Amino acid sequence: MTERLLADAGIGAGMRVLDVGCGPGAVSFMVARLVGQQGQVLGLDRDARALESARARARELGLSSVTFAEGDLGALAPEHGLFDAIVGRRVLMYQADPVGAVRGLSRALRPGGVIVFQEHDATMVPASITPLPLHERAHHWMWRTVEREGADLHMGFHLASVLSAAGLALEQVRAEAVVQTPATRYPTAAILRAMMPRIVQQGVATEPEIDVDTLEERLTKEREEANATFVSDVVFGAWARRPA
């Protein structure tokens, strides 16, 4: 979904792109493939540990066109210069003032430059015709944790109005879903394993309650026995331009 969104928004060869809230660099590396060797990608994040992981991965991949810097998206350093595009995934949902954040970021865009955001939204999920209690519990563990961390669970629905209120010319908004069937797998257990310290810290669940080592097997068994389809995530994507 992310790679398709970036390509459709016009991220392409030779562009200079800022990836805000880049974490360990997954989106930065997607962008690097799209802009090629003639392009440049700067990943920005507050987490020094995640940035070290991103830099190590860039070295492994031999990507000299991708660099990473520690900083806050609300206080871009002047030396970063201007960008042809700014992208972010699951970033605005954590901003106390998303309109102000986007407005500030847009100052680092060249006139006519594009800003692209992708945000998960919990408004319509989980969804299934057949009751799937374990799936619903797993979904609850994730989203209750994010909510207690201060995230906006409905940022997908707010995305269009946020970009417009920030003074950008909205071009497209889309929503896509992650659909799990008895024959398909989704890395729910891996996501929960990565989130475990946060889940425990927020008091949402304990490690024994989740039993992450057997979780994927139990989820698959529940879908197979119920012969059920489960919609676990709805992801909104949008892009807008700074007026020329």
Short mmCIF file of C-alpha atoms in Angstrom, two decimals:
data_model
loop_
_atom_site.label_atom_id
_atom_site.label_comp_id
_atom_site.label_asym_id
_atom_site.label_seq_id
_atom_site.Cartn_x
_atom_site.Cartn_y
_atom_site.Cartn_z
CA MET A 1 0.00 0.00 0.00
CA THR A 2 2.74 2.44 0.94
CA GLU A 3 4.85 1.93 -2.15
CA ARG A 4 1.83 2.26 -4.44
CA LEU A 5 0.75 5.45 -2.65
CA LEU A 6 4.20 7.01 -3.04
CA ALA A 7 4.43 6.15 -6.73
CA ASP A 8 0.90 7.38 -7.47
CA ALA A 9 1.64 10.64 -5.68
CA GLY A 10 4.47 11.24 -8.12
CA ILE A 11 7.55 10.33 -6.08
CA GLY A 12 10.05 9.55 -8.82
CA ALA A 13 13.53 9.70 -10.26
CA GLY A 14 15.86 12.48 -9.19
CA MET A 15 13.66 13.94 -6.44
CA ARG A 16 14.90 15.15 -3.07
CA VAL A 17 12.58 13.67 -0.41
CA LEU A 18 12.20 14.06 3.36
CA ASP A 19 10.80 11.09 5.30
CA VAL A 20 9.53 12.37 8.67
CA GLY A 21 9.22 9.98 11.61
CA CYS A 22 11.32 7.54 9.61
CA GLY A 23 12.14 5.14 12.46
CA PRO A 24 14.45 2.37 11.21
CA GLY A 25 13.99 3.55 7.62
CA ALA A 26 11.48 1.21 5.96
CA VAL A 27 9.73 4.03 4.07
CA SER A 28 13.03 5.83 3.41
CA PHE A 29 14.31 2.78 1.55
CA MET A 30 11.09 2.51 -0.47
CA VAL A 31 11.52 6.15 -1.48
CA ALA A 32 15.18 5.53 -2.36
CA ARG A 33 14.13 2.89 -4.89
CA LEU A 34 11.71 5.34 -6.48
CA VAL A 35 14.09 8.33 -6.70
CA GLY A 36 17.09 6.28 -7.84
CA GLN A 37 20.76 7.15 -7.58
CA GLN A 38 20.16 10.68 -8.88
CA GLY A 39 17.72 11.38 -6.06
CA GLN A 40 18.26 12.03 -2.35
CA VAL A 41 16.38 10.86 0.73
CA LEU A 42 16.70 12.29 4.24
CA GLY A 43 15.08 10.32 7.07
CA LEU A 44 14.25 12.34 10.19
CA ASP A 45 13.38 10.91 13.60
CA ARG A 46 13.74 11.69 17.31
CA ASP A 47 14.77 8.13 18.19
CA ALA A 48 18.58 7.86 18.04
CA ARG A 49 18.45 4.08 18.42
CA ALA A 50 16.11 3.66 15.43
CA LEU A 51 18.36 5.94 13.38
CA GLU A 52 21.41 3.83 14.12
CA SER A 53 19.51 0.80 12.85
CA ALA A 54 18.50 2.76 9.72
CA ARG A 55 22.09 3.83 9.04
CA ALA A 56 23.35 0.28 9.44
CA ARG A 57 20.73 -0.97 6.99
CA ALA A 58 21.64 1.76 4.49
CA ARG A 59 25.27 0.65 4.65
CA GLU A 60 24.24 -2.98 4.10
CA LEU A 61 22.22 -1.96 1.05
CA GLY A 62 24.97 0.32 -0.26
CA LEU A 63 22.57 3.27 -0.45
CA SER A 64 24.71 6.40 -0.41
CA SER A 65 21.72 8.49 -1.52
CA VAL A 66 19.93 7.93 1.83
CA THR A 67 20.98 9.79 4.98
CA PHE A 68 19.41 10.06 8.43
CA ALA A 69 19.26 12.88 10.96
CA GLU A 70 18.00 13.17 14.50
CA GLY A 71 15.39 15.85 14.98
CA ASP A 72 11.74 16.77 15.46
CA LEU A 73 9.41 17.30 12.53
CA GLY A 74 8.15 20.43 14.26
CA ALA A 75 11.58 22.05 14.22
CA LEU A 76 13.29 21.39 10.90
CA ALA A 77 16.82 22.74 10.82
CA PRO A 78 17.47 25.35 8.08
CA GLU A 79 20.49 23.40 6.87
CA HIS A 80 18.18 20.62 5.69
CA GLY A 81 17.11 22.92 2.85
CA LEU A 82 14.08 22.49 0.59
CA PHE A 83 12.56 19.24 -0.68
CA ASP A 84 10.59 18.17 -3.74
CA ALA A 85 8.47 15.93 -1.52
CA ILE A 86 7.83 15.15 2.14
CA VAL A 87 6.41 11.79 3.19
CA GLY A 88 5.34 10.18 6.46
CA ARG A 89 3.67 6.98 7.64
CA ARG A 90 1.79 6.73 10.96
CA VAL A 91 3.13 10.15 12.00
CA LEU A 92 0.26 12.63 12.13
CA MET A 93 -1.79 10.40 14.43
CA TYR A 94 0.75 11.14 17.16
CA GLN A 95 0.81 14.94 16.72
CA ALA A 96 -1.02 17.10 19.25
CA ASP A 97 -1.48 19.72 16.50
CA PRO A 98 -1.39 17.91 13.15
CA VAL A 99 -2.42 21.01 11.16
CA GLY A 100 0.41 23.01 12.70
CA ALA A 101 2.83 20.14 12.05
CA VAL A 102 1.90 19.93 8.37
CA ARG A 103 1.96 23.71 7.99
CA GLY A 104 5.48 23.78 9.43
CA LEU A 105 6.63 20.95 7.20
CA SER A 106 5.21 22.60 4.10
CA ARG A 107 7.68 25.47 4.55
CA ALA A 108 10.42 22.99 3.68
CA LEU A 109 8.68 22.11 0.39
CA ARG A 110 9.60 23.73 -2.89
CA PRO A 111 6.65 25.55 -4.51
CA GLY A 112 4.62 22.86 -6.26
CA GLY A 113 6.17 20.16 -4.06
CA VAL A 114 4.07 17.26 -2.80
CA ILE A 115 3.41 16.05 0.74
CA VAL A 116 2.25 12.45 1.23
CA PHE A 117 0.92 10.88 4.42
CA GLN A 118 -0.37 7.43 5.23
CA GLU A 119 -2.31 6.87 8.45
CA HIS A 120 -3.98 3.84 10.03
CA ASP A 121 -7.52 4.36 11.32
CA ALA A 122 -9.48 2.29 13.84
CA THR A 123 -12.94 3.68 13.07
CA MET A 124 -14.21 0.75 10.98
CA VAL A 125 -12.13 -2.13 12.29
CA PRO A 126 -12.01 -4.86 13.36
CA ALA A 127 -14.68 -6.21 11.04
CA SER A 128 -15.94 -9.74 10.45
CA ILE A 129 -19.32 -11.33 9.86
CA THR A 130 -18.23 -14.31 11.96
CA PRO A 131 -17.20 -13.72 15.61
CA LEU A 132 -13.43 -14.11 15.99
CA PRO A 133 -12.74 -13.35 19.66
CA LEU A 134 -8.97 -13.92 19.58
CA HIS A 135 -8.57 -11.67 16.54
CA GLU A 136 -10.65 -9.00 18.26
CA ARG A 137 -8.53 -9.27 21.42
CA ALA A 138 -5.29 -8.93 19.43
CA HIS A 139 -6.70 -5.87 17.69
CA HIS A 140 -7.71 -4.42 21.06
CA TRP A 141 -4.18 -4.90 22.48
CA MET A 142 -2.67 -2.91 19.61
CA TRP A 143 -5.14 -0.06 19.41
CA ARG A 144 -5.69 0.43 23.16
CA THR A 145 -1.91 0.78 23.53
CA VAL A 146 -1.73 3.36 20.75
CA GLU A 147 -4.69 5.23 22.23
CA ARG A 148 -3.10 5.36 25.69
CA GLU A 149 0.06 6.72 24.09
CA GLY A 150 -2.01 9.68 22.92
CA ALA A 151 -2.65 8.81 19.28
CA ASP A 152 -5.70 9.91 17.29
CA LEU A 153 -7.42 6.66 16.32
CA HIS A 154 -9.39 8.46 13.59
CA MET A 155 -6.58 10.31 11.83
CA GLY A 156 -7.37 8.60 8.53
CA PHE A 157 -10.77 10.29 8.44
CA HIS A 158 -9.17 13.59 9.51
CA LEU A 159 -6.38 13.44 6.92
CA ALA A 160 -8.06 15.41 4.13
CA SER A 161 -9.18 18.23 6.41
CA VAL A 162 -5.75 18.44 8.07
CA LEU A 163 -3.91 18.82 4.77
CA SER A 164 -6.41 21.40 3.49
CA ALA A 165 -6.38 23.40 6.74
CA ALA A 166 -2.58 23.55 6.50
CA GLY A 167 -2.95 25.50 3.25
CA LEU A 168 -2.11 22.70 0.81
CA ALA A 169 -3.97 21.82 -2.39
CA LEU A 170 -5.42 18.36 -1.78
CA GLU A 171 -5.12 16.05 -4.79
CA GLN A 172 -6.29 12.61 -3.65
CA VAL A 173 -7.42 10.63 -0.61
CA ARG A 174 -7.81 6.86 -0.60
CA ALA A 175 -8.50 4.09 1.88
CA GLU A 176 -7.39 0.47 1.63
CA ALA A 177 -7.89 -2.50 3.94
CA VAL A 178 -5.88 -5.46 5.14
CA VAL A 179 -8.06 -8.54 4.59
CA GLN A 180 -7.21 -11.83 6.27
CA THR A 181 -8.79 -15.07 5.05
CA PRO A 182 -8.39 -18.69 6.17
CA ALA A 183 -5.70 -19.09 3.50
CA THR A 184 -3.75 -15.86 4.10
CA ARG A 185 -1.41 -14.83 6.87
CA TYR A 186 -0.68 -11.47 8.42
CA PRO A 187 2.23 -10.78 10.83
CA THR A 188 -0.02 -9.98 13.81
CA ALA A 189 2.16 -11.92 16.24
CA ALA A 190 5.33 -10.23 14.98
CA ILE A 191 3.72 -6.79 15.38
CA LEU A 192 2.59 -7.60 18.92
CA ARG A 193 6.02 -8.98 19.77
CA ALA A 194 7.58 -5.69 18.68
CA MET A 195 4.94 -3.73 20.62
CA MET A 196 5.19 -5.88 23.76
CA PRO A 197 7.17 -3.42 25.94
CA ARG A 198 4.69 -0.67 25.06
CA ILE A 199 1.66 -2.91 25.69
CA VAL A 200 2.94 -3.90 29.11
CA GLN A 201 4.01 -0.35 29.97
CA GLN A 202 0.54 1.00 29.15
CA GLY A 203 -1.12 -1.71 31.26
CA VAL A 204 -3.12 -3.07 28.33
CA ALA A 205 -2.11 -6.74 28.72
CA THR A 206 0.60 -8.94 30.20
CA GLU A 207 3.02 -11.17 28.31
CA PRO A 208 1.33 -14.39 29.58
CA GLU A 209 -2.07 -13.05 28.43
CA ILE A 210 -0.78 -12.52 24.91
CA ASP A 211 1.39 -15.66 24.76
CA VAL A 212 3.02 -14.32 21.61
CA ASP A 213 4.96 -17.52 20.85
CA THR A 214 1.74 -19.40 20.06
CA LEU A 215 -0.37 -16.44 18.93
CA GLU A 216 0.07 -16.78 15.15
CA GLU A 217 -0.86 -20.46 15.26
CA ARG A 218 -3.96 -19.73 17.36
CA LEU A 219 -5.09 -16.90 15.10
CA THR A 220 -4.71 -19.05 11.98
CA LYS A 221 -6.61 -21.89 13.63
CA GLU A 222 -9.45 -19.56 14.61
CA ARG A 223 -9.87 -18.27 11.03
CA GLU A 224 -9.61 -21.75 9.52
CA GLU A 225 -12.12 -23.35 11.89
CA ALA A 226 -14.60 -20.51 11.37
CA ASN A 227 -13.83 -20.33 7.62
CA ALA A 228 -13.92 -16.59 8.18
CA THR A 229 -12.62 -13.40 6.62
CA PHE A 230 -11.32 -10.70 8.96
CA VAL A 231 -10.60 -7.05 8.13
CA SER A 232 -7.90 -6.01 10.56
CA ASP A 233 -6.67 -2.63 9.31
CA VAL A 234 -7.93 0.31 7.30
CA VAL A 235 -5.18 2.54 5.94
CA PHE A 236 -5.79 6.03 4.56
CA GLY A 237 -3.37 7.67 2.18
CA ALA A 238 -3.44 11.21 0.84
CA TRP A 239 -1.29 13.68 -1.00
CA ALA A 240 -1.43 17.43 -1.47
CA ARG A 241 0.78 20.14 -2.99
CA ARG A 242 2.23 23.40 -1.84
CA PRO A 243 0.75 26.03 -4.17
CA ALA A 244 3.29 27.14 -6.77
#
